[in-house]
Amino acid sequence: MHRERVSENVFWFQSDVYAQVTAGVVAGPQWAVVIDTLALPDETLGMREFIEHELGVSVRYVINTHYHADHSWGNCFFPGATIIAHSRCRELLIERGIPSLEEASKQNAALRQVKIVLPHMTFDHGEMTLRVGKKNLNIMPALGHSEDGISVLVEEDRILFAGDAFMPLPYIVDGNVDDIAASIKRIGRMGLENIVQGHGDVILRGEIEAAIKENLNYISAIKKAVRTAARRKAAMEYLEEISIEACGKSRVHLGGLAVSLHERNLRALLHQVQSGKDTGDDN
Ligand SMILES: [Zn+2]
């Protein structure tokens, strides 16, 4: 697990074992807030060890940016902490998280110590503010990667923990392409110092504009490809020819996962278009 300080009392962690998934901590004088847990128990426990022993505080709140396993299944390693999430996150952890953990534990012994802990405090629109030490955390919906996405802005530092609404390659299989475009645009208007993406590296101020553009271009490119495909008889065959590079992205992202995520994006979007969920506008 990789760890770095982003600003005073703000740290981020990145997994070495699963898709460069990230997590964060914002520490106050008495207690800390964790933003997302990592993919496997060992890494989440490593993060807790750092907070308790190096920073010398305990974790009072855990914010889940969404219900996916690699962001929320470590809740159980912060006993006594209050879990904060989107209200839909709580429902999705019940509907999908619990059965999928049961399945996954059969394959992976490390997951047998995991228990899904459901969010205690939820909201579904507007903003929630949590004060830790001298910093305000503004917690707000950021949909599109999933229907329960939230982001956390460290107001004083202009650091955004974006969750998976911002990734090196936007991933919309469990979400909605227009929602993610709206989230990315809103992030672009926030005047940020750093974006901590849900996966991949921290984006610095000077890189933000280009990263926003690249992600929006990618969204437009896959929408265009899928609309063309949908008009053809052999839609899937046409899509198989649309490479990740043709959509303006490199295949090296996310430790080699990028190509398969790209292919899944195209298939899911074709499905969304064919079932009429795509609004068809390009903005
Ligand atoms: Zn996710």
Coordinates of C-alpha atoms and ligand atoms in Angstrom, one line a residue:
M1 CA 0.0 0.0 0.0
H2 CA 1.3 3.4 -1.0
R3 CA 0.7 6.4 1.3
E4 CA 1.2 10.1 0.8
R5 CA 0.4 13.4 2.6
V6 CA -1.7 15.7 0.4
S7 CA -2.0 18.6 2.8
E8 CA -1.7 19.2 6.6
N9 CA -3.6 16.3 8.3
V10 CA -4.8 15.0 4.9
F11 CA -3.5 11.7 3.6
W12 CA -4.3 9.3 0.8
F13 CA -3.6 5.6 0.4
Q14 CA -3.4 3.6 -2.8
S15 CA -3.7 -0.2 -3.1
D16 CA -0.9 -2.2 -4.5
V17 CA -3.1 -5.3 -4.9
Y18 CA -6.4 -4.1 -6.5
A19 CA -6.9 -1.7 -9.4
Q20 CA -5.0 1.2 -7.7
V21 CA -8.0 1.9 -5.5
T22 CA -7.6 4.8 -3.1
A23 CA -8.8 5.9 0.3
G24 CA -8.2 8.9 2.4
V25 CA -8.0 10.2 6.0
V26 CA -8.5 13.7 7.4
A27 CA -7.3 13.9 11.0
G28 CA -8.3 16.3 13.8
P29 CA -6.7 16.7 17.2
Q30 CA -8.8 14.0 18.8
W31 CA -10.2 11.9 16.0
A32 CA -10.1 11.2 12.3
V33 CA -12.4 10.7 9.3
V34 CA -11.7 8.0 6.9
I35 CA -12.9 8.3 3.3
D36 CA -13.4 4.8 1.8
T37 CA -11.8 1.6 2.9
L38 CA -9.5 -0.5 0.7
A39 CA -10.1 -3.7 -1.2
L40 CA -8.6 -6.2 1.2
P41 CA -8.6 -6.5 5.0
D42 CA -4.8 -6.3 5.3
E43 CA -4.6 -2.9 3.5
T44 CA -7.5 -1.4 5.4
L45 CA -5.9 -2.6 8.7
G46 CA -2.6 -1.1 7.6
M47 CA -4.4 2.2 7.1
R48 CA -6.0 2.0 10.6
E49 CA -2.6 1.2 12.1
F50 CA -1.1 4.3 10.5
I51 CA -4.0 6.5 11.8
E52 CA -3.9 5.1 15.3
H53 CA -0.1 4.8 15.8
E54 CA 1.4 7.5 13.6
L55 CA -1.3 10.1 13.8
G56 CA -2.3 9.0 17.3
V57 CA -6.0 9.3 16.9
S58 CA -8.9 6.9 16.5
V59 CA -11.4 6.9 13.6
R60 CA -14.8 8.4 14.5
Y61 CA -16.4 8.5 11.0
V62 CA -16.0 6.5 7.8
I63 CA -17.5 7.9 4.6
N64 CA -18.3 5.5 1.8
T65 CA -18.2 7.2 -1.6
H66 CA -20.3 4.3 -2.9
Y67 CA -21.3 0.7 -2.2
H68 CA -18.7 -1.2 -4.3
A69 CA -16.7 -3.7 -2.4
D70 CA -13.3 -2.0 -2.9
H71 CA -14.7 1.1 -1.2
S72 CA -17.0 -0.1 1.6
W73 CA -16.2 -3.6 2.7
G74 CA -13.6 -2.4 5.2
N75 CA -16.2 -0.6 7.3
C76 CA -16.1 -3.5 9.8
F77 CA -12.4 -2.7 10.6
F78 CA -13.4 0.6 12.3
P79 CA -15.6 -0.7 15.1
G80 CA -17.5 2.1 16.8
A81 CA -17.2 4.5 13.9
T82 CA -20.2 6.1 12.4
I83 CA -20.6 5.2 8.7
I84 CA -21.8 8.0 6.4
A85 CA -23.1 7.4 2.8
H86 CA -25.7 8.2 0.2
S87 CA -29.1 6.6 1.3
R88 CA -29.0 4.5 -1.9
C89 CA -25.6 3.1 -0.8
R90 CA -27.3 1.6 2.3
E91 CA -29.9 0.0 0.1
L92 CA -27.4 -1.3 -2.4
L93 CA -25.2 -2.8 0.3
I94 CA -28.3 -4.7 1.5
E95 CA -29.5 -5.8 -1.9
R96 CA -26.2 -6.6 -3.6
G97 CA -23.3 -6.2 -1.1
I98 CA -24.4 -8.8 1.4
P99 CA -25.1 -11.6 -1.2
S100 CA -21.9 -10.7 -3.2
L101 CA -19.7 -10.9 -0.1
E102 CA -21.2 -14.3 0.7
E103 CA -20.2 -15.5 -2.8
A104 CA -16.8 -13.8 -2.8
S105 CA -15.9 -15.4 0.6
K106 CA -16.1 -18.8 -1.0
Q107 CA -13.3 -17.9 -3.4
N108 CA -11.2 -15.7 -1.1
A109 CA -10.4 -16.8 2.4
A110 CA -9.2 -13.3 3.3
L111 CA -12.8 -12.1 3.0
R112 CA -14.1 -14.4 5.7
Q113 CA -13.2 -11.8 8.3
V114 CA -15.3 -9.2 6.5
K115 CA -18.7 -8.2 7.6
I116 CA -20.8 -5.6 5.8
V117 CA -21.5 -2.7 8.1
L118 CA -24.3 -0.6 6.8
P119 CA -24.2 3.2 6.9
H120 CA -25.7 4.8 10.0
M121 CA -26.1 8.3 8.6
T122 CA -27.3 8.9 5.1
F123 CA -28.5 11.7 2.8
D124 CA -29.7 11.8 -0.8
H125 CA -29.4 15.4 -2.0
G126 CA -27.8 18.7 -1.1
E127 CA -24.7 18.7 1.0
M128 CA -23.7 17.5 4.4
T129 CA -20.9 19.2 6.3
L130 CA -18.6 17.5 8.8
R131 CA -16.1 19.5 10.8
V132 CA -12.9 17.8 11.7
G133 CA -10.2 19.8 13.5
K134 CA -9.9 23.1 11.6
K135 CA -11.4 21.7 8.4
N136 CA -14.9 21.5 6.9
L137 CA -15.7 18.4 4.8
N138 CA -18.5 19.1 2.4
I139 CA -20.1 15.8 1.4
M140 CA -22.2 15.8 -1.8
P141 CA -23.7 13.5 -4.4
A142 CA -21.5 12.7 -7.4
L143 CA -23.5 10.2 -9.5
G144 CA -22.7 8.4 -12.8
H145 CA -20.3 5.6 -11.8
S146 CA -23.1 4.3 -9.6
E147 CA -26.4 5.7 -8.4
D148 CA -25.1 6.2 -4.9
G149 CA -21.9 8.1 -5.5
I150 CA -20.7 10.9 -3.2
S151 CA -17.6 13.1 -3.2
V152 CA -15.9 14.8 -0.2
L153 CA -14.4 18.3 -0.5
V154 CA -11.9 19.4 2.0
E155 CA -13.1 23.0 1.8
E156 CA -10.1 24.8 3.2
D157 CA -7.6 22.9 1.1
R158 CA -9.7 22.6 -2.1
I159 CA -8.9 18.8 -2.2
L160 CA -11.7 16.7 -3.6
F161 CA -12.0 13.0 -2.7
A162 CA -14.0 12.3 -5.8
G163 CA -14.8 8.6 -5.4
D164 CA -15.2 6.8 -8.7
A165 CA -17.1 9.7 -10.3
F166 CA -13.5 10.6 -11.3
M167 CA -11.1 7.8 -12.5
P168 CA -8.3 7.6 -15.1
L169 CA -10.9 5.9 -17.2
P170 CA -14.6 6.8 -16.5
Y171 CA -16.5 3.6 -15.8
I172 CA -20.2 3.6 -16.2
V173 CA -21.3 0.0 -16.3
D174 CA -23.2 0.3 -13.0
G175 CA -24.1 3.9 -13.5
N176 CA -25.2 6.4 -16.1
V177 CA -23.2 8.1 -18.8
D178 CA -25.1 11.4 -18.6
D179 CA -24.8 11.6 -14.8
I180 CA -21.1 11.0 -14.9
A181 CA -20.6 13.7 -17.6
A182 CA -22.5 16.1 -15.3
S183 CA -20.4 15.1 -12.3
I184 CA -17.1 15.5 -14.2
K185 CA -18.2 19.0 -15.4
R186 CA -19.2 20.0 -11.9
I187 CA -15.8 18.9 -10.6
G188 CA -14.2 21.0 -13.4
R189 CA -15.9 24.1 -12.0
M190 CA -14.9 23.6 -8.4
G191 CA -11.6 25.4 -8.4
L192 CA -9.6 22.5 -6.9
E193 CA -6.0 22.1 -5.8
N194 CA -6.1 18.3 -6.1
I195 CA -8.4 15.5 -7.1
V196 CA -8.0 12.3 -5.3
Q197 CA -9.5 9.9 -7.8
G198 CA -11.3 6.7 -6.6
H199 CA -8.6 4.8 -8.5
G200 CA -5.2 5.9 -9.8
D201 CA -3.0 8.8 -8.8
V202 CA -3.8 12.2 -7.3
I203 CA -4.3 14.9 -10.0
L204 CA -2.5 18.1 -9.3
R205 CA -3.9 21.6 -9.9
G206 CA -1.9 22.1 -13.2
E207 CA -3.3 18.8 -14.6
I208 CA -6.9 19.2 -13.7
E209 CA -8.1 21.0 -16.7
A210 CA -6.6 18.5 -19.1
A211 CA -7.9 15.5 -17.1
I212 CA -11.5 16.9 -17.1
K213 CA -11.3 17.5 -20.8
E214 CA -9.9 14.0 -21.5
N215 CA -12.6 12.3 -19.5
L216 CA -15.4 14.3 -21.1
N217 CA -13.9 13.6 -24.6
Y218 CA -13.9 9.9 -23.7
I219 CA -17.5 10.0 -22.7
S220 CA -18.5 11.8 -25.9
A221 CA -16.4 9.3 -28.0
I222 CA -18.0 6.2 -26.5
K223 CA -21.5 7.7 -26.8
K224 CA -20.8 8.5 -30.5
A225 CA -19.5 5.0 -31.2
V226 CA -22.4 3.4 -29.5
R227 CA -25.0 5.5 -31.3
T228 CA -23.4 4.5 -34.6
A229 CA -23.3 0.9 -33.5
A230 CA -26.9 0.9 -32.5
R231 CA -27.9 1.8 -36.1
R232 CA -26.2 -1.3 -37.4
K233 CA -27.3 -4.9 -37.6
A234 CA -24.0 -6.2 -36.2
A235 CA -23.7 -3.6 -33.4
M236 CA -21.4 -5.7 -31.1
E237 CA -19.0 -6.5 -33.9
Y238 CA -18.8 -2.8 -34.8
L239 CA -18.1 -1.9 -31.2
E240 CA -15.3 -4.5 -30.9
E241 CA -13.3 -2.4 -33.4
I242 CA -13.5 0.7 -31.3
S243 CA -10.3 0.7 -29.4
I244 CA -9.6 2.6 -26.2
E245 CA -7.0 4.7 -28.1
A246 CA -9.7 5.7 -30.6
C247 CA -11.6 7.2 -27.7
G248 CA -8.6 9.2 -26.6
K249 CA -7.4 7.1 -23.7
S250 CA -4.3 5.1 -23.1
R251 CA -4.4 1.3 -22.3
V252 CA -1.8 1.6 -19.5
H253 CA -4.3 3.0 -17.0
L254 CA -5.3 1.1 -13.9
G255 CA -2.6 -1.5 -13.8
G256 CA -3.7 -3.1 -17.1
L257 CA -7.4 -3.1 -16.4
A258 CA -8.2 -0.2 -18.7
V259 CA -8.9 -2.2 -21.9
S260 CA -11.4 -4.5 -20.3
L261 CA -13.2 -1.7 -18.5
H262 CA -13.4 0.2 -21.8
E263 CA -15.0 -2.9 -23.5
R264 CA -17.4 -3.3 -20.7
N265 CA -18.3 0.4 -20.9
L266 CA -19.2 0.0 -24.6
R267 CA -21.3 -3.0 -24.0
A268 CA -23.2 -1.5 -21.1
L269 CA -23.8 1.8 -23.0
L270 CA -25.1 -0.1 -26.0
H271 CA -27.5 -1.8 -23.7
Q272 CA -28.5 1.5 -22.1
V273 CA -29.1 3.1 -25.6
Q274 CA -31.0 0.1 -26.8
S275 CA -33.2 0.1 -23.7
G276 CA -33.8 3.9 -24.1
K277 CA -32.0 5.1 -21.0
D278 CA -29.6 7.3 -23.0
T279 CA -31.0 10.8 -23.4
G280 CA -29.1 11.3 -26.7
D281 CA -27.8 14.7 -26.0
D282 CA -24.1 15.2 -26.2
N283 CA -23.4 17.7 -23.4
Ligands
ZN1 ZN -16.8 1.7 -7.9

